[in-house]
């Protein structure tokens, strides 16, 4: 199979059974049941396309959907990308345009999510002191902080979840398993 960019929107077709299963899991999550879902398959079969298409169709104002692709990269780069995705998800549910630049996202988020931003400053301080595991523990707690601050449930979709261990965090799957909802 040839590797391509994920397909979403009108170009996406098929996979109705999988989309229905994801919709049912999301509804159960919204009704208070913990839902951890993993999509497993060979590279290039359309897992990312399925998730992106599913997320693009979500229209529930009581839910913050966050998508993040895990890639082999330095720890601080992943942390910043994760923090940006958390804030972007929160801003989208408030009807705000989401800028591409991290600093601008932070400036826009100050108005709505000051406690989440305070946690992010703590994470950045820990990263600066090379306290990687403590920073990661705080990082995975950001979704809970956002939930408390926004009053909305947070659905987190991590693409290439299996690459978390490559980032160098101790016990990454266990820590994320506690925070992960999708």
mmCIF file of N, CA, C and O in Angstrom, residues 87-101 104-109 112:
data_model
loop_
_atom_site.group_PDB
_atom_site.id
_atom_site.type_symbol
_atom_site.label_atom_id
_atom_site.label_comp_id
_atom_site.label_asym_id
_atom_site.label_seq_id
_atom_site.Cartn_x
_atom_site.Cartn_y
_atom_site.Cartn_z
ATOM 1 N N UNK A 87 -5.150 23.097 24.470
ATOM 2 C CA UNK A 87 -5.723 24.451 24.396
ATOM 3 C C UNK A 87 -6.555 24.644 23.134
ATOM 4 O O UNK A 87 -7.628 25.261 23.172
ATOM 5 N N UNK A 88 -6.073 24.126 22.015
ATOM 6 C CA UNK A 88 -6.812 24.258 20.759
ATOM 7 C C UNK A 88 -8.179 23.599 20.862
ATOM 8 O O UNK A 88 -9.190 24.160 20.415
ATOM 9 N N UNK A 89 -8.238 22.417 21.466
ATOM 10 C CA UNK A 89 -9.518 21.747 21.656
ATOM 11 C C UNK A 89 -10.461 22.572 22.497
ATOM 12 O O UNK A 89 -11.653 22.709 22.174
ATOM 13 N N UNK A 90 -9.946 23.158 23.558
ATOM 14 C CA UNK A 90 -10.772 24.012 24.411
ATOM 15 C C UNK A 90 -11.251 25.260 23.691
ATOM 16 O O UNK A 90 -12.412 25.654 23.821
ATOM 17 N N UNK A 91 -10.361 25.873 22.929
ATOM 18 C CA UNK A 91 -10.738 27.089 22.196
ATOM 19 C C UNK A 91 -11.793 26.807 21.135
ATOM 20 O O UNK A 91 -12.719 27.597 20.940
ATOM 21 N N UNK A 92 -11.650 25.673 20.439
ATOM 22 C CA UNK A 92 -12.628 25.318 19.401
ATOM 23 C C UNK A 92 -14.030 25.211 19.981
ATOM 24 O O UNK A 92 -14.995 25.667 19.369
ATOM 25 N N UNK A 93 -14.156 24.603 21.167
ATOM 26 C CA UNK A 93 -15.488 24.438 21.747
ATOM 27 C C UNK A 93 -16.077 25.766 22.209
ATOM 28 O O UNK A 93 -17.268 25.843 22.447
ATOM 29 N N UNK A 94 -15.249 26.770 22.325
ATOM 30 C CA UNK A 94 -15.728 28.101 22.694
ATOM 31 C C UNK A 94 -16.005 28.943 21.452
ATOM 32 O O UNK A 94 -16.299 30.123 21.549
ATOM 33 N N UNK A 95 -15.847 28.323 20.274
ATOM 34 C CA UNK A 95 -16.111 29.036 19.031
ATOM 35 C C UNK A 95 -14.989 29.954 18.596
ATOM 36 O O UNK A 95 -15.168 30.788 17.712
ATOM 37 N N UNK A 96 -13.838 29.806 19.200
ATOM 38 C CA UNK A 96 -12.679 30.643 18.885
ATOM 39 C C UNK A 96 -11.917 30.078 17.693
ATOM 40 O O UNK A 96 -11.828 28.859 17.532
ATOM 41 N N UNK A 97 -11.355 30.964 16.897
ATOM 42 C CA UNK A 97 -10.415 30.530 15.869
ATOM 43 C C UNK A 97 -9.149 30.079 16.574
ATOM 44 O O UNK A 97 -8.725 30.700 17.555
ATOM 45 N N UNK A 98 -8.536 29.016 16.067
ATOM 46 C CA UNK A 98 -7.337 28.485 16.701
ATOM 47 C C UNK A 98 -6.129 28.828 15.839
ATOM 48 O O UNK A 98 -5.999 28.342 14.717
ATOM 49 N N UNK A 99 -5.254 29.676 16.367
ATOM 50 C CA UNK A 99 -4.042 30.020 15.610
ATOM 51 C C UNK A 99 -3.077 28.843 15.552
ATOM 52 O O UNK A 99 -3.197 27.887 16.319
ATOM 53 N N UNK A 100 -2.136 28.910 14.656
ATOM 54 C CA UNK A 100 -1.142 27.844 14.512
ATOM 55 C C UNK A 100 0.016 27.986 15.497
ATOM 56 O O UNK A 100 0.623 27.008 15.898
ATOM 57 N N UNK A 101 0.327 29.185 15.889
ATOM 58 C CA UNK A 101 1.470 29.484 16.741
ATOM 59 C C UNK A 101 1.152 29.192 18.216
ATOM 60 O O UNK A 101 0.130 29.640 18.739
ATOM 61 N N UNK A 104 0.528 32.231 20.539
ATOM 62 C CA UNK A 104 -0.756 32.882 20.285
ATOM 63 C C UNK A 104 -1.897 32.035 20.845
ATOM 64 O O UNK A 104 -2.871 32.573 21.385
ATOM 65 N N UNK A 105 -1.776 30.725 20.750
ATOM 66 C CA UNK A 105 -2.780 29.841 21.355
ATOM 67 C C UNK A 105 -2.823 30.080 22.863
ATOM 68 O O UNK A 105 -3.899 30.179 23.457
ATOM 69 N N UNK A 106 -1.664 30.201 23.484
ATOM 70 C CA UNK A 106 -1.593 30.454 24.922
ATOM 71 C C UNK A 106 -2.251 31.784 25.267
ATOM 72 O O UNK A 106 -3.035 31.873 26.220
ATOM 73 N N UNK A 107 -1.953 32.823 24.486
ATOM 74 C CA UNK A 107 -2.566 34.129 24.742
ATOM 75 C C UNK A 107 -4.089 34.071 24.650
ATOM 76 O O UNK A 107 -4.792 34.643 25.479
ATOM 77 N N UNK A 108 -4.600 33.366 23.653
ATOM 78 C CA UNK A 108 -6.055 33.237 23.512
ATOM 79 C C UNK A 108 -6.645 32.397 24.646
ATOM 80 O O UNK A 108 -7.757 32.641 25.095
ATOM 81 N N UNK A 109 -5.901 31.409 25.093
ATOM 82 C CA UNK A 109 -6.409 30.505 26.125
ATOM 83 C C UNK A 109 -6.441 31.104 27.517
ATOM 84 O O UNK A 109 -7.196 30.637 28.378
ATOM 85 N N UNK A 112 -9.867 31.916 29.042
ATOM 86 C CA UNK A 112 -10.798 30.836 29.358
ATOM 87 C C UNK A 112 -10.236 29.766 30.287
ATOM 88 O O UNK A 112 -10.993 29.131 31.021
#
